[in-house]
PDB file of C-alpha atoms in Angstrom:
ATOM      1  CA  MET Q1401     -90.116 -33.323 -74.429  1.00 36.00           C
ATOM      2  CA  ALA Q1402     -88.527 -30.580 -76.492  1.00 39.00           C
ATOM      3  CA  ARG Q1403     -86.128 -31.643 -79.175  1.00 38.00           C
ATOM      4  CA  GLU Q1404     -82.521 -30.919 -78.313  1.00 39.00           C
ATOM      5  CA  ASP Q1405     -80.271 -29.047 -80.711  1.00 38.00           C
ATOM      6  CA  ALA Q1406     -78.116 -31.592 -82.568  1.00 41.00           C
ATOM      7  CA  SER Q1407     -74.941 -29.852 -81.414  1.00 38.00           C
ATOM      8  CA  MET Q1408     -75.938 -30.422 -77.772  1.00 35.00           C
ATOM      9  CA  ARG Q1409     -76.679 -34.116 -78.053  1.00 38.00           C
ATOM     10  CA  HIS Q1410     -73.120 -35.305 -77.576  1.00 39.00           C
ATOM     11  CA  THR Q1411     -71.824 -32.791 -75.053  1.00 39.00           C
ATOM     12  CA  MET Q1412     -74.445 -32.611 -72.319  1.00 36.00           C
ATOM     13  CA  PRO Q1413     -75.012 -35.023 -69.425  1.00 39.00           C
ATOM     14  CA  GLY Q1414     -78.220 -36.942 -70.037  1.00 41.00           C
ATOM     15  CA  VAL Q1415     -77.553 -37.321 -73.758  1.00 38.00           C
ATOM     16  CA  ILE Q1416     -80.602 -38.000 -75.888  1.00 42.00           C
ATOM     17  CA  PHE Q1417     -80.496 -40.453 -78.786  1.00 44.00           C
ATOM     18  CA  GLY Q1418     -83.664 -40.460 -80.871  1.00 43.00           C
ATOM     19  CA  GLY Q1419     -85.790 -39.447 -77.895  1.00 41.00           C
ATOM     20  CA  VAL Q1420     -84.537 -42.288 -75.688  1.00 40.00           C
ATOM     21  CA  ARG Q1421     -82.198 -41.536 -72.821  1.00 47.00           C
ATOM     22  CA  SER Q1422     -78.888 -43.226 -73.465  1.00 50.00           C
ATOM     23  CA  ILE Q1423     -77.470 -45.614 -70.898  1.00 49.00           C
ATOM     24  CA  LEU Q1424     -74.175 -43.961 -71.776  1.00 50.00           C
ATOM     25  CA  ALA Q1425     -75.562 -40.559 -70.841  1.00 53.00           C
ATOM     26  CA  ASP Q1426     -72.718 -39.382 -68.641  1.00 48.00           C
ATOM     27  CA  MET Q1427     -69.822 -40.946 -70.543  1.00 53.00           C
ATOM     28  CA  SER Q1428     -67.567 -39.132 -72.970  1.00 64.00           C
ATOM     29  CA  LEU Q1429     -68.564 -39.851 -76.521  1.00 67.00           C
ATOM     30  CA  PRO Q1430     -66.342 -40.037 -79.589  1.00 69.00           C
ATOM     31  CA  ALA Q1431     -66.505 -37.392 -82.280  1.00 70.00           C
ATOM     32  CA  MET Q1432     -69.810 -37.526 -84.109  1.00 84.00           C
ATOM     33  CA  PRO Q1433     -69.590 -38.548 -86.848  1.00 87.00           C
ATOM     34  CA  PRO Q1434     -66.150 -40.167 -86.832  1.00 88.00           C
ATOM     35  CA  PRO Q1435     -63.519 -38.648 -89.127  1.00 90.00           C
ATOM     36  CA  GLY Q1436     -64.075 -39.614 -92.760  1.00 92.00           C
ATOM     37  CA  PHE Q1437     -67.674 -40.718 -92.272  1.00 93.00           C
ATOM     38  CA  ASP Q1438     -69.160 -37.860 -94.282  1.00 94.00           C
ATOM     39  CA  GLU Q1439     -66.994 -38.770 -97.267  1.00 95.00           C
ATOM     40  CA  LEU Q1440     -68.427 -42.311 -97.466  1.00 95.00           C
ATOM     41  CA  SER Q1441     -71.104 -43.199 -99.997  1.00 95.00           C
ATOM     42  CA  PRO Q1442     -74.610 -43.818 -98.617  1.00 95.00           C
ATOM     43  CA  ALA Q1443     -74.082 -47.588 -99.008  1.00 96.00           C
ATOM     44  CA  GLU Q1444     -70.745 -47.413 -97.174  1.00 96.00           C
ATOM     45  CA  LYS Q1445     -72.348 -45.396 -94.369  1.00 95.00           C
ATOM     46  CA  LEU Q1446     -75.025 -48.054 -93.951  1.00 96.00           C
ATOM     47  CA  ASP Q1447     -72.378 -50.807 -93.952  1.00 95.00           C
ATOM     48  CA  TYR Q1448     -70.444 -48.903 -91.276  1.00 94.00           C
ATOM     49  CA  VAL Q1449     -73.503 -48.433 -89.076  1.00 95.00           C
ATOM     50  CA  GLN Q1450     -74.490 -52.093 -89.545  1.00 95.00           C
ATOM     51  CA  ALA Q1451     -71.001 -53.204 -88.490  1.00 94.00           C
ATOM     52  CA  LEU Q1452     -71.225 -50.996 -85.384  1.00 91.00           C
ATOM     53  CA  TRP Q1453     -74.634 -52.446 -84.533  1.00 90.00           C
ATOM     54  CA  GLU Q1454     -73.369 -56.007 -84.933  1.00 92.00           C
ATOM     55  CA  ARG Q1455     -70.405 -55.232 -82.705  1.00 92.00           C
ATOM     56  CA  ALA Q1456     -72.655 -53.708 -80.032  1.00 86.00           C
ATOM     57  CA  ALA Q1457     -75.000 -56.708 -80.266  1.00 87.00           C
ATOM     58  CA  LEU Q1458     -72.247 -59.234 -79.531  1.00 91.00           C
ATOM     59  CA  HIS Q1459     -72.986 -58.993 -75.806  1.00 89.00           C
ATOM     60  CA  PRO Q1460     -76.667 -58.108 -75.322  1.00 85.00           C
ATOM     61  CA  GLU Q1461     -76.490 -59.199 -71.691  1.00 85.00           C
ATOM     62  CA  ALA Q1462     -74.171 -56.252 -71.049  1.00 85.00           C
ATOM     63  CA  VAL Q1463     -76.908 -53.780 -71.991  1.00 82.00           C
ATOM     64  CA  PRO Q1464     -79.216 -53.252 -69.023  1.00 84.00           C
ATOM     65  CA  ALA Q1465     -82.947 -53.094 -69.626  1.00 86.00           C
ATOM     66  CA  LEU Q1466     -84.244 -49.577 -69.166  1.00 90.00           C
ATOM     67  CA  GLU Q1467     -86.807 -49.104 -66.403  1.00 94.00           C
ATOM     68  CA  TRP Q1468     -89.443 -47.732 -68.773  1.00 93.00           C
ATOM     69  CA  HIS Q1469     -89.013 -50.855 -70.943  1.00 93.00           C
ATOM     70  CA  ARG Q1470     -89.696 -53.026 -67.889  1.00 93.00           C
ATOM     71  CA  GLU Q1471     -92.771 -50.942 -67.026  1.00 95.00           C
ATOM     72  CA  ILE Q1472     -94.249 -51.299 -70.518  1.00 95.00           C
ATOM     73  CA  LEU Q1473     -93.617 -55.049 -70.523  1.00 93.00           C
ATOM     74  CA  ALA Q1474     -95.242 -55.410 -67.091  1.00 95.00           C
ATOM     75  CA  GLU Q1475     -98.292 -53.419 -68.258  1.00 93.00           C
ATOM     76  CA  ARG Q1476     -98.659 -55.488 -71.415  1.00 90.00           C
ATOM     77  CA  LEU Q1477     -98.235 -58.774 -69.576  1.00 92.00           C
ATOM     78  CA  ALA Q1478    -100.837 -57.732 -66.993  1.00 93.00           C
ATOM     79  CA  ALA Q1479    -103.270 -56.732 -69.765  1.00 91.00           C
ATOM     80  CA  HIS Q1480    -102.674 -60.056 -71.524  1.00 88.00           C
ATOM     81  CA  ARG Q1481    -103.270 -62.035 -68.329  1.00 91.00           C
ATOM     82  CA  ALA Q1482    -106.459 -60.039 -67.680  1.00 92.00           C
ATOM     83  CA  GLY Q1483    -107.730 -60.917 -71.151  1.00 87.00           C
ATOM     84  CA  GLN Q1484    -107.604 -57.326 -72.348  1.00 84.00           C
ATOM     85  CA  GLY Q1485    -106.411 -56.235 -75.745  1.00 74.00           C
ATOM     86  CA  SER Q1486    -106.570 -57.957 -79.063  1.00 76.00           C
ATOM     87  CA  ARG Q1487    -104.989 -61.237 -79.969  1.00 80.00           C
ATOM     88  CA  ARG Q1488    -103.950 -62.254 -83.431  1.00 86.00           C
ATOM     89  CA  SER Q1489    -102.038 -65.121 -84.886  1.00 89.00           C
ATOM     90  CA  TRP Q1490     -98.637 -64.468 -86.414  1.00 93.00           C
ATOM     91  CA  GLU Q1491    -100.158 -65.087 -89.848  1.00 95.00           C
ATOM     92  CA  GLU Q1492    -102.790 -62.367 -89.287  1.00 95.00           C
ATOM     93  CA  ALA Q1493    -100.255 -59.890 -87.925  1.00 93.00           C
ATOM     94  CA  ARG Q1494     -97.852 -60.604 -90.796  1.00 95.00           C
ATOM     95  CA  ARG Q1495    -100.594 -60.197 -93.392  1.00 96.00           C
ATOM     96  CA  ASP Q1496    -101.597 -56.856 -91.831  1.00 96.00           C
ATOM     97  CA  LEU Q1497     -98.005 -55.597 -91.728  1.00 95.00           C
ATOM     98  CA  LEU Q1498     -97.367 -56.585 -95.346  1.00 96.00           C
ATOM     99  CA  SER Q1499    -100.589 -54.881 -96.400  1.00 96.00           C
ATOM    100  CA  ARG Q1500     -99.557 -51.665 -94.619  1.00 96.00           C
ATOM    101  CA  LEU Q1501     -96.105 -51.819 -96.188  1.00 94.00           C
ATOM    102  CA  ARG Q1502     -97.528 -52.240 -99.686  1.00 95.00           C
ATOM    103  CA  ALA Q1503     -99.949 -49.348 -99.134  1.00 95.00           C
ATOM    104  CA  ALA Q1504     -97.122 -47.103 -97.916  1.00 93.00           C
ATOM    105  CA  GLN Q1505     -95.040 -47.904-101.002  1.00 92.00           C
ATOM    106  CA  ARG Q1506     -97.781 -46.737-103.385  1.00 86.00           C
TER     107      ARG Q1506
END
């Protein structure tokens, strides 16, 4: 999929957010970013975004699962039930993730 011009993201039907079709695709969106946002410090911007996320997360049941999410989950569950794929304990997965993180920080 071609990357949309940033100026088009919030004005066209079928809005794209980070490559994922928004469930709010055909709704009017507020000004992006909101007035005053650009004047905030980086820490204040992160606090603002975190507060928005927490507000949106108050009612996760109100956010419908996207069809492609359901398809991926069904595929992975079928592969698991068929004994395909790798299996690791949480400890192994955590150790691997921490190792990758440390390597990326070097």
